[in-house]
Each structure stands twice: as C-alpha cells, then as structure tokens.
Short mmCIF file of C-alpha atoms in Angstrom, two decimals:
data_model
loop_
_atom_site.label_atom_id
_atom_site.label_comp_id
_atom_site.label_asym_id
_atom_site.label_seq_id
_atom_site.Cartn_x
_atom_site.Cartn_y
_atom_site.Cartn_z
CA MET A 29 -8.94 -10.14 -15.38
CA VAL A 30 -12.02 -9.63 -13.20
CA GLY A 31 -13.43 -12.80 -11.65
CA GLN A 32 -17.03 -12.97 -10.41
CA ASP A 33 -15.98 -13.54 -6.80
CA HIS A 34 -13.47 -10.71 -6.97
CA ALA A 35 -16.04 -8.34 -8.45
CA GLU A 36 -18.51 -9.17 -5.67
CA ARG A 37 -15.88 -8.73 -2.95
CA LEU A 38 -14.97 -5.38 -4.49
CA ARG A 39 -18.62 -4.31 -4.48
CA VAL A 40 -19.00 -5.15 -0.80
CA LYS A 41 -15.69 -3.54 0.14
CA LEU A 42 -16.56 -0.27 -1.61
CA GLY A 43 -20.12 -0.24 -0.30
CA PHE A 44 -21.83 -0.29 -3.72
CA ASP A 45 -25.33 -1.63 -4.32
CA GLY A 46 -24.79 -3.52 -7.56
CA VAL A 47 -22.28 -4.89 -10.04
CA PHE A 48 -22.41 -6.00 -13.67
CA LYS A 49 -19.57 -8.15 -14.99
CA VAL A 50 -18.36 -9.17 -18.45
CA ASP A 51 -16.53 -12.49 -18.20
CA SER A 52 -12.88 -12.76 -19.08
CA ILE A 53 -11.41 -15.15 -21.63
CA GLY A 54 -9.04 -17.35 -19.67
CA THR A 55 -6.69 -14.98 -17.88
CA LYS A 56 -7.29 -12.08 -20.28
CA GLY A 57 -9.78 -9.22 -20.19
CA GLY A 58 -12.91 -8.99 -18.10
CA LEU A 59 -14.91 -5.84 -17.26
CA ALA A 60 -16.98 -4.79 -14.28
CA LEU A 61 -19.39 -1.89 -13.73
CA LEU A 62 -20.42 -1.01 -10.17
CA TRP A 63 -23.10 1.44 -9.02
CA ARG A 64 -23.77 2.87 -5.59
CA THR A 65 -27.50 3.54 -5.89
CA ASN A 66 -29.90 1.18 -7.64
CA GLY A 67 -31.78 2.82 -10.51
CA THR A 68 -28.90 5.10 -11.45
CA ALA A 69 -27.62 3.03 -14.37
CA SER A 70 -29.63 1.08 -16.96
CA LEU A 71 -27.75 -1.35 -19.20
CA LEU A 72 -27.90 -0.55 -22.93
CA GLY A 73 -25.36 -3.06 -24.24
CA TYR A 74 -21.97 -4.63 -23.71
CA SER A 75 -19.16 -6.60 -25.34
CA ARG A 76 -15.70 -7.88 -24.40
CA ASN A 77 -14.48 -4.30 -24.82
CA HIS A 78 -17.24 -2.06 -23.52
CA VAL A 79 -20.19 -1.61 -21.16
CA ASP A 80 -22.86 0.88 -22.24
CA VAL A 81 -25.36 2.36 -19.76
CA GLU A 82 -27.98 5.07 -19.53
CA VAL A 83 -27.47 7.27 -16.45
CA THR A 84 -30.27 8.86 -14.46
CA MET A 85 -29.23 11.30 -11.73
CA ARG A 86 -31.23 13.84 -9.76
CA GLY A 87 -30.67 17.35 -11.10
CA PHE A 88 -29.51 16.20 -14.56
CA ASN A 89 -31.13 15.20 -17.82
CA ARG A 90 -30.56 11.58 -18.83
CA TRP A 91 -27.21 10.87 -20.44
CA ARG A 92 -25.19 7.92 -21.65
CA MET A 93 -21.86 6.54 -20.40
CA THR A 94 -19.64 3.93 -22.04
CA GLY A 95 -16.80 2.23 -20.21
CA PHE A 96 -14.29 1.34 -22.91
CA TYR A 97 -11.27 -0.99 -23.10
CA GLY A 98 -9.25 -0.78 -26.32
CA PHE A 99 -7.36 -3.67 -27.87
CA ALA A 100 -3.76 -3.79 -26.63
CA GLN A 101 -2.44 -5.19 -29.94
CA ARG A 102 -1.49 -2.51 -32.47
CA GLY A 103 -2.75 -4.70 -35.28
CA ARG A 104 -6.28 -4.38 -33.85
CA ARG A 105 -6.43 -0.60 -33.55
CA ASN A 106 -8.83 -0.42 -36.52
CA ASP A 107 -11.16 -2.84 -34.71
CA ALA A 108 -11.23 -0.52 -31.69
CA TRP A 109 -11.90 2.54 -33.86
CA GLU A 110 -14.73 0.80 -35.70
CA LEU A 111 -16.28 -0.22 -32.39
CA ILE A 112 -16.26 3.40 -31.18
CA LYS A 113 -17.86 4.53 -34.46
CA SER A 114 -20.58 1.90 -34.22
CA LEU A 115 -21.34 2.86 -30.62
CA SER A 116 -21.75 6.51 -31.59
CA HIS A 117 -24.85 5.65 -33.68
CA ARG A 118 -26.67 3.59 -31.04
CA SER A 119 -28.17 6.46 -29.03
CA GLU A 120 -29.02 10.14 -29.31
CA LEU A 121 -28.35 10.81 -25.63
CA PRO A 122 -25.49 13.09 -24.52
CA TRP A 123 -22.47 10.76 -24.43
CA VAL A 124 -19.33 10.28 -22.33
CA VAL A 125 -16.76 7.53 -22.95
CA ILE A 126 -14.23 6.71 -20.24
CA GLY A 127 -11.59 4.02 -20.04
CA ASP A 128 -8.29 2.60 -21.26
CA PHE A 129 -8.21 3.27 -25.01
CA ASN A 130 -4.66 1.96 -25.48
CA ASP A 131 -4.32 4.87 -27.91
CA LEU A 132 -2.79 8.36 -28.03
CA LEU A 133 -3.97 11.57 -29.65
CA TYR A 134 -0.74 13.60 -29.53
CA GLN A 135 2.99 12.94 -29.24
CA TYR A 136 3.15 14.88 -25.96
CA GLU A 137 0.93 12.18 -24.42
CA LYS A 138 4.02 9.94 -24.39
CA ARG A 139 7.40 10.25 -22.68
CA GLY A 140 10.31 7.89 -23.29
CA GLY A 141 10.83 5.22 -25.92
CA ASN A 142 10.24 5.71 -29.64
CA PRO A 143 7.74 8.28 -30.96
CA HIS A 144 4.20 7.01 -31.36
CA PRO A 145 3.42 6.14 -35.01
CA LYS A 146 1.80 9.12 -36.73
CA ALA A 147 -0.65 6.86 -38.55
CA LEU A 148 -2.06 5.70 -35.22
CA LEU A 149 -2.33 9.26 -33.90
CA ARG A 150 -4.17 10.30 -37.05
CA GLY A 151 -6.45 7.24 -37.09
CA PHE A 152 -7.57 7.66 -33.46
CA GLY A 153 -7.98 11.42 -33.88
CA ASP A 154 -10.10 11.03 -37.01
CA THR A 155 -12.28 8.48 -35.20
CA ILE A 156 -13.21 10.70 -32.27
CA ASP A 157 -13.72 13.67 -34.58
CA GLU A 158 -16.16 11.63 -36.68
CA CYS A 159 -18.06 10.65 -33.54
CA GLY A 160 -18.25 14.24 -32.29
CA LEU A 161 -16.12 13.49 -29.25
CA ALA A 162 -13.49 15.63 -27.55
CA GLN A 163 -11.08 14.88 -24.71
CA LEU A 164 -11.84 16.41 -21.30
CA PRO A 165 -8.80 18.07 -19.66
CA MET A 166 -7.25 16.00 -16.87
CA GLN A 167 -5.97 17.34 -13.54
CA GLY A 168 -2.89 15.91 -11.88
CA TYR A 169 -0.07 13.89 -13.40
CA PRO A 170 -0.19 13.97 -17.23
CA PHE A 171 0.42 10.24 -17.83
CA THR A 172 -1.77 7.30 -16.81
CA TRP A 173 0.37 4.25 -17.68
CA GLU A 174 4.03 3.42 -17.17
CA ARG A 175 6.61 0.71 -17.70
CA GLY A 176 10.18 0.43 -16.38
CA GLU A 177 9.78 3.12 -13.70
CA GLY A 178 13.09 4.61 -12.59
CA THR A 179 15.18 2.94 -15.30
CA VAL A 180 16.66 4.21 -18.56
CA ASP A 181 13.81 2.40 -20.38
CA TRP A 182 11.07 4.23 -18.43
CA ILE A 183 8.04 4.85 -20.69
CA GLU A 184 4.91 6.80 -19.68
CA GLU A 185 1.78 7.31 -21.77
CA LYS A 186 -1.68 8.80 -21.42
CA LEU A 187 -3.67 5.72 -22.45
CA ASP A 188 -6.67 6.41 -20.19
CA LYS A 189 -9.02 9.23 -21.20
CA VAL A 190 -12.47 10.75 -20.87
CA LEU A 191 -14.10 11.64 -24.20
CA VAL A 192 -17.37 13.59 -24.35
CA THR A 193 -19.81 15.11 -26.85
CA GLN A 194 -20.67 18.79 -26.63
CA GLU A 195 -24.22 17.79 -25.68
CA TRP A 196 -22.84 16.00 -22.62
CA ARG A 197 -20.78 19.06 -21.66
CA ASP A 198 -23.96 21.13 -21.83
CA VAL A 199 -25.69 18.72 -19.42
CA VAL A 200 -22.78 18.23 -16.99
CA ARG A 201 -21.21 21.68 -17.00
CA GLU A 202 -18.97 21.30 -13.93
CA ALA A 203 -17.41 17.94 -14.81
CA THR A 204 -13.74 17.43 -13.94
CA VAL A 205 -11.28 14.59 -14.53
CA LEU A 206 -8.69 13.71 -11.88
CA ASN A 207 -5.75 11.37 -12.42
CA ILE A 208 -5.39 9.22 -9.29
CA LEU A 209 -1.98 7.57 -9.18
CA THR A 210 -2.05 4.01 -7.83
CA ARG A 211 0.64 1.96 -6.11
CA ARG A 212 -0.28 -1.55 -7.22
CA SER A 213 -1.01 -1.12 -10.90
CA ASP A 214 0.83 0.19 -13.94
CA HIS A 215 -2.31 2.21 -14.75
CA SER A 216 -3.77 5.21 -12.95
CA ALA A 217 -7.40 5.43 -11.98
CA LEU A 218 -9.47 8.22 -13.55
CA PHE A 219 -12.05 10.00 -11.39
CA LEU A 220 -14.78 11.74 -13.38
CA GLY A 221 -16.36 14.28 -11.03
CA ILE A 222 -19.89 15.26 -11.97
CA LEU A 223 -20.21 18.00 -9.37
CA ASN A 224 -17.75 20.82 -8.73
CA LEU A 225 -15.97 19.23 -5.81
CA ARG A 226 -13.03 21.04 -4.21
CA GLU A 227 -9.81 20.70 -6.18
CA ARG A 228 -7.64 17.78 -5.20
CA THR A 229 -3.99 17.52 -6.08
CA GLY A 230 -3.12 14.30 -4.28
CA GLY A 231 -1.30 11.27 -5.57
CA GLY A 232 -4.25 8.96 -5.03
CA ARG A 233 -6.00 7.50 -2.02
CA ARG A 234 -3.44 7.28 0.72
CA GLY A 235 -3.15 4.10 2.71
CA PHE A 236 -5.40 4.05 5.79
CA ARG A 237 -3.85 5.27 9.04
CA PHE A 238 -5.83 5.48 12.27
CA GLU A 239 -5.85 9.10 13.44
CA MET A 240 -5.45 9.72 17.18
CA ALA A 241 -7.51 12.92 16.81
CA TRP A 242 -10.57 10.82 15.91
CA LEU A 243 -10.74 9.64 19.52
CA HIS A 244 -11.78 13.15 20.55
CA ASP A 245 -14.88 12.99 18.37
CA GLU A 246 -17.91 11.21 19.82
CA GLY A 247 -18.86 9.86 16.42
CA CYS A 248 -15.76 7.68 16.19
CA ARG A 249 -16.98 5.12 18.74
CA GLY A 250 -20.30 4.78 16.93
CA VAL A 251 -18.52 4.00 13.65
CA VAL A 252 -16.35 1.34 15.29
CA GLU A 253 -19.20 -0.32 17.21
CA THR A 254 -21.53 -0.41 14.19
CA THR A 255 -18.86 -1.67 11.81
CA TRP A 256 -17.56 -4.32 14.22
CA THR A 257 -21.07 -5.69 14.61
CA GLU A 258 -21.68 -5.50 10.86
CA GLY A 259 -18.61 -7.64 10.18
CA ARG A 260 -19.28 -10.25 12.86
CA ASP A 261 -19.48 -13.05 10.28
CA ARG A 262 -16.03 -12.22 8.87
CA GLY A 263 -12.56 -13.12 10.09
CA LEU A 264 -10.67 -10.72 12.34
CA GLN A 265 -8.42 -9.35 9.61
CA ALA A 266 -11.39 -8.70 7.33
CA ARG A 267 -13.20 -6.89 10.16
CA ILE A 268 -10.16 -4.71 10.82
CA GLU A 269 -9.99 -3.81 7.12
CA LEU A 270 -13.72 -3.04 7.00
CA CYS A 271 -13.42 -0.88 10.12
CA GLY A 272 -10.51 1.01 8.58
CA ASN A 273 -12.47 1.69 5.39
CA LYS A 274 -15.49 3.00 7.30
CA LEU A 275 -13.32 5.19 9.54
CA LEU A 276 -11.52 6.62 6.51
CA ARG A 277 -14.83 7.42 4.84
CA TRP A 278 -16.16 8.94 8.08
CA GLY A 279 -13.07 10.87 9.07
CA GLY A 280 -11.46 11.72 5.76
CA ASP A 281 -9.24 14.76 6.12
CA ARG A 282 -11.50 16.54 8.60
CA PHE A 283 -8.97 16.43 11.43
CA HIS A 284 -5.83 17.23 9.45
CA LYS A 285 -4.26 20.47 10.67
CA PHE A 286 -1.68 20.61 7.90
CA GLU A 287 -3.90 20.31 4.83
CA GLU A 288 -2.33 23.23 2.96
CA GLN A 289 1.17 21.90 3.64
CA ILE A 290 0.12 18.45 2.45
CA LYS A 291 -1.29 19.96 -0.75
CA CYS A 292 1.99 21.74 -1.46
CA LEU A 293 4.02 18.62 -0.82
CA ARG A 294 1.77 16.57 -3.09
CA LYS A 295 2.15 19.14 -5.87
CA GLU A 296 5.91 18.98 -5.48
CA GLN A 297 5.76 15.19 -5.52
CA LEU A 298 3.89 15.26 -8.83
CA ARG A 299 6.38 17.77 -10.25
CA LEU A 300 9.30 15.52 -9.38
CA ARG A 301 7.63 12.27 -10.42
CA GLY A 302 8.87 12.28 -13.99
CA HIS A 303 12.48 13.15 -13.13
CA THR A 304 15.01 10.38 -12.68
CA ASP A 305 18.78 10.02 -12.65
CA GLN A 306 19.25 7.54 -15.49
CA GLY A 307 22.62 6.45 -14.12
CA ASP A 308 21.18 5.57 -10.73
CA ALA A 309 18.12 3.29 -10.90
CA MET A 310 17.69 3.42 -7.10
CA ARG A 311 14.97 0.77 -6.85
CA THR A 312 17.14 -1.87 -8.52
CA VAL A 313 20.13 -1.04 -6.29
CA ILE A 314 18.07 -1.38 -3.09
CA LEU A 315 16.37 -4.61 -4.14
CA ASP A 316 19.67 -6.19 -5.22
CA TYR A 317 21.30 -5.19 -1.92
CA TYR A 318 18.67 -6.90 0.20
CA ARG A 319 18.41 -9.91 -2.09
CA ASP A 320 22.11 -10.47 -1.49
CA ILE A 321 21.82 -10.07 2.27
CA PHE A 322 18.83 -12.36 2.64
CA SER A 323 20.04 -15.08 0.29
CA SER A 324 21.66 -18.17 1.75
CA ASN A 325 25.19 -19.05 0.70
CA GLN A 326 24.23 -22.68 1.37
CA ALA A 327 27.05 -23.11 3.85
CA GLU A 328 27.18 -26.59 5.33
CA MET A 329 28.21 -27.11 8.93
CA ASP A 330 29.80 -30.28 10.19
CA GLY A 331 27.58 -32.18 12.59
CA SER A 332 30.31 -31.95 15.19
CA PHE A 333 29.66 -28.20 15.38
CA TYR A 334 26.53 -28.87 17.40
CA ALA A 335 28.00 -31.67 19.53
CA ASN A 336 29.47 -29.32 22.11
CA ILE A 337 26.36 -27.15 22.45
CA LEU A 338 24.66 -28.14 25.68
CA PRO A 339 20.98 -27.48 26.48
CA ARG A 340 20.48 -24.37 28.61
CA VAL A 341 16.71 -24.65 29.10
CA SER A 342 15.55 -27.03 31.79
CA HIS A 343 12.49 -29.28 31.46
CA THR A 344 10.63 -27.13 33.98
CA GLN A 345 11.42 -23.98 32.04
CA ASN A 346 10.42 -25.65 28.78
CA ASP A 347 7.07 -26.71 30.23
CA ALA A 348 6.46 -23.11 31.28
CA LEU A 349 7.27 -21.88 27.78
CA LEU A 350 4.96 -24.41 26.12
CA ARG A 351 1.90 -23.94 28.33
CA PRO A 352 -1.23 -22.79 26.44
CA PHE A 353 -1.61 -19.05 25.99
CA GLU A 354 -4.48 -17.30 27.76
CA LYS A 355 -6.62 -14.28 26.89
CA ALA A 356 -5.29 -12.25 29.80
CA GLU A 357 -1.83 -12.34 28.21
CA VAL A 358 -3.23 -10.66 25.09
CA LYS A 359 -4.52 -7.63 26.98
CA THR A 360 -1.36 -7.34 29.06
CA ALA A 361 0.84 -7.35 25.96
CA LEU A 362 -1.35 -4.89 24.07
CA PHE A 363 -1.65 -2.34 26.85
CA ALA A 364 2.11 -2.44 27.40
CA MET A 365 2.58 -0.95 23.94
CA PHE A 366 3.04 2.77 23.32
CA PRO A 367 -0.35 3.96 21.97
CA ASP A 368 0.89 5.98 19.01
CA LYS A 369 3.42 3.52 17.57
CA ALA A 370 3.57 3.57 13.75
CA PRO A 371 0.96 1.17 12.30
CA GLY A 372 1.53 -1.68 9.85
CA PRO A 373 -0.17 -2.25 6.48
CA ASP A 374 -3.68 -2.43 8.00
CA GLY A 375 -3.30 1.12 9.37
CA MET A 376 -4.40 0.39 12.95
CA ASN A 377 -2.14 1.59 15.77
CA PRO A 378 -2.14 0.20 19.36
CA ARG A 379 -4.32 3.06 20.59
CA PHE A 380 -7.23 1.90 18.41
CA TYR A 381 -7.33 -1.48 20.16
CA GLN A 382 -6.69 0.02 23.60
CA HIS A 383 -9.42 2.63 23.28
CA PHE A 384 -12.01 0.28 21.81
CA TRP A 385 -11.03 -2.81 23.82
CA ASP A 386 -14.60 -3.13 25.11
CA VAL A 387 -15.76 -3.46 21.48
CA VAL A 388 -13.00 -5.48 19.83
CA GLY A 389 -11.19 -7.11 22.75
CA GLU A 390 -13.02 -10.42 22.88
CA ASP A 391 -12.62 -11.10 19.16
CA VAL A 392 -8.98 -10.01 19.08
CA SER A 393 -8.15 -12.18 22.09
CA ASP A 394 -9.89 -15.24 20.67
CA PHE A 395 -8.09 -14.83 17.35
CA ILE A 396 -4.61 -14.39 18.86
CA VAL A 397 -4.91 -17.19 21.39
CA ASP A 398 -6.21 -19.57 18.72
CA CYS A 399 -3.32 -18.72 16.37
CA LEU A 400 -0.68 -19.21 19.04
CA ASN A 401 -2.11 -22.37 20.57
CA THR A 402 -2.75 -24.05 17.22
CA ARG A 403 0.53 -22.67 15.82
CA SER A 404 -1.31 -21.71 12.66
CA LEU A 405 -1.02 -18.17 11.29
CA PRO A 406 -2.97 -16.74 8.31
CA ALA A 407 -0.69 -16.06 5.35
CA SER A 408 -1.10 -12.27 5.41
CA LEU A 409 -0.89 -11.82 9.18
CA ASN A 410 2.80 -10.90 9.15
CA ALA A 411 2.51 -8.51 6.18
CA THR A 412 5.04 -5.75 6.82
CA ASP A 413 5.84 -2.28 5.49
CA ILE A 414 9.58 -1.61 5.22
CA VAL A 415 10.71 2.00 5.70
CA LEU A 416 14.29 3.09 5.04
CA ILE A 417 15.58 5.72 7.49
CA PRO A 418 18.85 7.58 6.65
CA LYS A 419 21.63 6.96 9.18
CA LYS A 420 23.40 10.15 8.13
CA LYS A 421 22.61 13.46 6.46
CA ASN A 422 23.65 12.49 2.93
CA PRO A 423 23.35 8.71 2.48
CA GLU A 424 25.37 7.37 -0.44
CA ARG A 425 24.96 3.61 -0.06
CA VAL A 426 22.06 1.35 0.84
CA SER A 427 23.97 0.43 4.01
CA ASP A 428 23.58 4.11 5.01
CA LEU A 429 19.84 3.47 5.34
CA ARG A 430 18.38 1.71 8.36
CA PRO A 431 15.42 -0.57 7.53
CA ILE A 432 12.48 -0.28 9.92
CA ALA A 433 9.86 -3.03 9.78
CA LEU A 434 6.27 -1.91 10.48
CA SER A 435 4.08 -4.95 11.10
CA ASN A 436 0.41 -5.08 12.08
CA VAL A 437 -0.43 -4.64 15.77
CA VAL A 438 -2.08 -8.06 16.03
CA TYR A 439 1.15 -9.71 14.89
CA ARG A 440 3.19 -7.53 17.27
CA VAL A 441 0.99 -8.56 20.18
CA MET A 442 1.73 -12.22 19.43
CA ALA A 443 5.46 -11.55 19.29
CA LYS A 444 5.30 -9.63 22.58
CA MET A 445 3.42 -12.45 24.31
CA ILE A 446 6.12 -14.92 23.25
CA THR A 447 9.00 -12.67 24.29
CA THR A 448 7.32 -11.95 27.63
CA ARG A 449 7.48 -15.65 28.40
CA MET A 450 11.08 -15.92 27.29
CA LYS A 451 12.28 -12.77 29.07
CA PRO A 452 12.78 -14.29 32.59
CA LEU A 453 15.03 -17.00 31.12
CA MET A 454 17.31 -14.78 29.08
CA ASP A 455 19.74 -13.85 31.86
CA GLU A 456 20.55 -17.54 32.45
CA ILE A 457 20.62 -18.57 28.79
CA ILE A 458 22.55 -15.72 27.16
CA SER A 459 26.30 -15.52 27.85
CA ASN A 460 27.59 -12.78 30.11
CA THR A 461 29.69 -11.46 27.23
CA GLN A 462 26.48 -10.41 25.46
CA SER A 463 26.01 -6.97 26.92
CA ALA A 464 22.88 -5.80 25.09
CA PHE A 465 19.16 -6.62 24.82
CA ILE A 466 19.09 -8.20 28.31
CA PRO A 467 17.69 -6.40 31.40
CA ASP A 468 20.42 -4.72 33.50
CA ARG A 469 22.95 -5.12 30.68
CA LEU A 470 23.96 -2.05 28.71
CA ILE A 471 25.86 -1.91 25.42
CA THR A 472 27.46 1.28 26.73
CA ASP A 473 29.46 -0.93 29.10
CA ASN A 474 31.42 -2.13 26.08
CA ILE A 475 32.12 1.46 25.05
CA LEU A 476 33.40 2.34 28.52
CA ILE A 477 35.65 -0.74 28.63
CA ALA A 478 37.04 0.03 25.16
CA ALA A 479 37.76 3.62 26.20
CA GLU A 480 39.57 2.44 29.34
CA VAL A 481 41.68 -0.06 27.37
CA ARG A 482 42.67 2.63 24.88
CA HIS A 483 43.52 5.01 27.72
CA TYR A 484 45.73 2.34 29.31
CA LEU A 485 47.55 1.63 26.05
CA ASN A 486 48.23 5.32 25.50
CA ARG A 487 49.75 5.67 28.95
CA LYS A 488 51.86 2.50 28.91
CA GLN A 489 55.39 3.59 27.99
CA CYS A 490 57.62 1.25 30.02
CA GLY A 491 58.26 -2.49 30.17
CA MET A 492 59.40 -5.21 27.82
CA VAL A 493 55.90 -6.42 26.88
CA GLY A 494 54.02 -4.52 24.22
CA TRP A 495 50.27 -4.24 23.79
CA GLY A 496 48.11 -3.44 20.81
CA ALA A 497 44.45 -2.98 19.86
CA LEU A 498 42.73 -3.96 16.63
CA LYS A 499 39.45 -2.33 15.51
CA LEU A 500 37.30 -4.47 13.24
CA ASP A 501 34.31 -3.30 11.20
CA MET A 502 32.04 -6.34 11.49
CA ALA A 503 28.62 -6.85 9.97
CA LYS A 504 25.92 -7.78 12.46
CA ALA A 505 25.32 -11.52 12.58
CA TYR A 506 21.56 -11.12 12.25
CA ASP A 507 21.94 -9.20 8.98
CA ARG A 508 22.76 -12.45 7.17
CA MET A 509 21.09 -15.79 6.63
CA GLU A 510 24.13 -17.60 8.09
#
C-alpha cells in the first residue's frame, strides 16, 4: 500500500521533483511513479495494476515505459495477461515493462516448494511472445522474492522482471538490470540502468555509516552546513537522516580503500545466500533464545521483601539528581566519547557531532535538554542495532555469542549525562562486596582472592577442621527480567 503522505515523504527523501500515485483499495495495492527531472516522463495512462509513461531523455529517441503489478491470485493470471496484451497495442513507441509480474517464465526461476504449474509458465510465455517482448538478463542474485528464509519451507522466485521490445533494445543499447537485495521487504528492488555504469555486485544499498575519511575533504563541511540549514523546519532526527542521505550521495564509495575486497566479499555473500542447513534454522533459534531471556516469569514478591530495604540516597543528593539539565552537560558528555565508536541505526558516530559542533551543536543541545527535562522521548530515539560477537572460535550455542547494542549517539549522550550525575553517589550506594563497575574497584580483585583461597586450601593438610570450595556457574542477574 502506498499512501499519499508516504509517497510525498518518499519523494522528498529521495530528492525527486515529482510523484504520481494510484490510490490503494483499503490496505491493498497502490502504485507510485517518481521522477527526478520534470519533463522526463509524460503520463499515457494508468490503472490499479499499471502506470504508463512516455520517456524523453537527452541523447535518446522517445520511448515508452510501463510499471506493472500483476495480480497475486492465481485465478486472475488471465486478467494480467490480457492487460499486458491490451497495453501492447496502445503505442508504437519502443517499449519496456518493469515490475512485479507475480509470474514465472521457467522452472529455474523458482527454488523450493512445489514446481510451478506448467500451464502458467506457458500462458505467461505465450503472452510476452505475442507482445514482442523479451526478458532482459539480470545481474546479481537470481531470485527477487522469498518466503520462509532460512527454514525448510524456504521458497525463492523471480517474480520481478524487465521485459523489452527489440525496438527498445535498439534505442537503449547499453541497458542493464541489477537485482538490489533489500532488508525490509520480501521483494528485491530492480535497477534498470540506461547508461553503461560500472558493474556493481553489491547486496543493495548499505546502511549509512559516517566515514571518518570524509573529514579530510573540504567539501564535507559544505554538505553538512547546507543540509542542516535546509532541514531547519524538521525535527532533529529527521535532520540527521537528511544529512546522512546527502553525505552518502556526496561521498559514496570515493574514500573506500578496500573496494576490490568488498566486491569479492559481496560476490561470496551472494554465492552463499541460497545455501542453508535445513536442520538448523539459525534465526529461529536466536529469536527463541532471547524471547525466553527477556520474558517475565511473572514472579510475585511478598511485600515484606522491600520492608528491610532502607533508602541510601539523601534528600540533598536526590535534589542534585533531579535538577534541570543544562546545555553545557550535553557538550561535556559528547566530547567525552571516543570519536570513532560504532554508530547506531542512523549511521552517525560521535566524531560527526564533535567535528561539526559549530553547525549542529545548538540544535542537538536543545533537543536533548528538552527530552530530559520534559521526560518525553520520541518513540524511535532508542532504536538499536544488535550485533552478535562470538565469545570463542567455534560458537555452538546462542550463549556463545555476546550481544552488543549499538544505539544512536543522541541517545547515548542522554544516558551519559544521567550516569555522570549518578557516578559520584555510586561508591556510597553500592555495597562494598560489588567489586566491578565502580571507580577504584576492580573485578580482578575477586580473581586474586579466589586464587589465594584455592592456594590456602591446597596447602592445608593438618588440623581437625576441613575446608571446601564450591564453584557455581551462575547466570548474570541483568540477563533476566527478574
């Protein structure tokens, strides 16, 4: 479904000049066509299943493009084929059709599940033959849709295609089709390249990450300053996202020193994509493990449990903790961070804010102070990427993987401001038996004490009183809800 507001936001985000939208029916369907330069596309016709335009580009004769969406229901395949046939007679221009046809031409365009019905293969093939269309070869991964990834029921199909007439091939001789794998959809995105751009073998547009090398290019500051001013009417998070998009477009891969290595790794990733251990289903195992850990067992504690817990924070200390936050605390917390710490979902690392503090500092400070003092945080502020790091060379269980949470820098600054206030109180509040996470206390002290106790027990050979040691493998308390 493509809503009008969503289509407009997408147009602005991608930097396109115009958008044409076909309304959805309830929560189903909906099409949108976007163009970057006005005058490039002229609307010829549309329906719930297609948008037809005439394309005018410098250096090419006029040609026609149809964005097509086939019916998902098998019982309506004939309707889709008849629509394609009717469209073929509406113009004499060279023709290209691109989209999700929900149809296959050959059995090898499907992997997993039952074979595709031969009658459907034949019907779709006869249709495109009658219309003088042929499928353009596609670079990259051979399938564009999937269901049940990583399970024994994993099905992949090439439902998305680019079909062209020979006349169109004669006009656009260097056209290429690239399969861009996406992370948030069960469909790939197809990129139809009109010009002979350099070959790409990647698995789609990688998530934005601020590159430290950009700081050595004078153009970087200009991009940040212009974009920050351009987005002055937006919220802070929207401005950060806009800035990331502009920097990605400006920087691209120009500063990568390992481009050839990245290409090889991406090729290997595509080669391995279709292989899975059917007895494993790793994603399910990991999700079930963490669902169990972070689910409450609904344990009820007697009220008397809390009766003997005495307050450790004085009124004076509490007043100091609750005093309004100030802008100076934001800068202090931010500049105390290591510049090249791994970024969160928005891709910005601490160095970005530190280097461009003169540009973004006032807005960032206002936003953070307002959130903390009003105790109101936007829903997506604490969005976090979880990365699993192996604890040993050959991990066999999920517990052999250490989860690392990568949150956005703005959220980390808030957390650091709060902990900075709490830090002076910790030594008085936390028991002396807690030998970690407090200044001047080292967890290695526990190791030394344990070693000394074991050494004493090994040497004790006389006397009537015996001693023993018991080693327990205990889960960390903060790895559970209770």
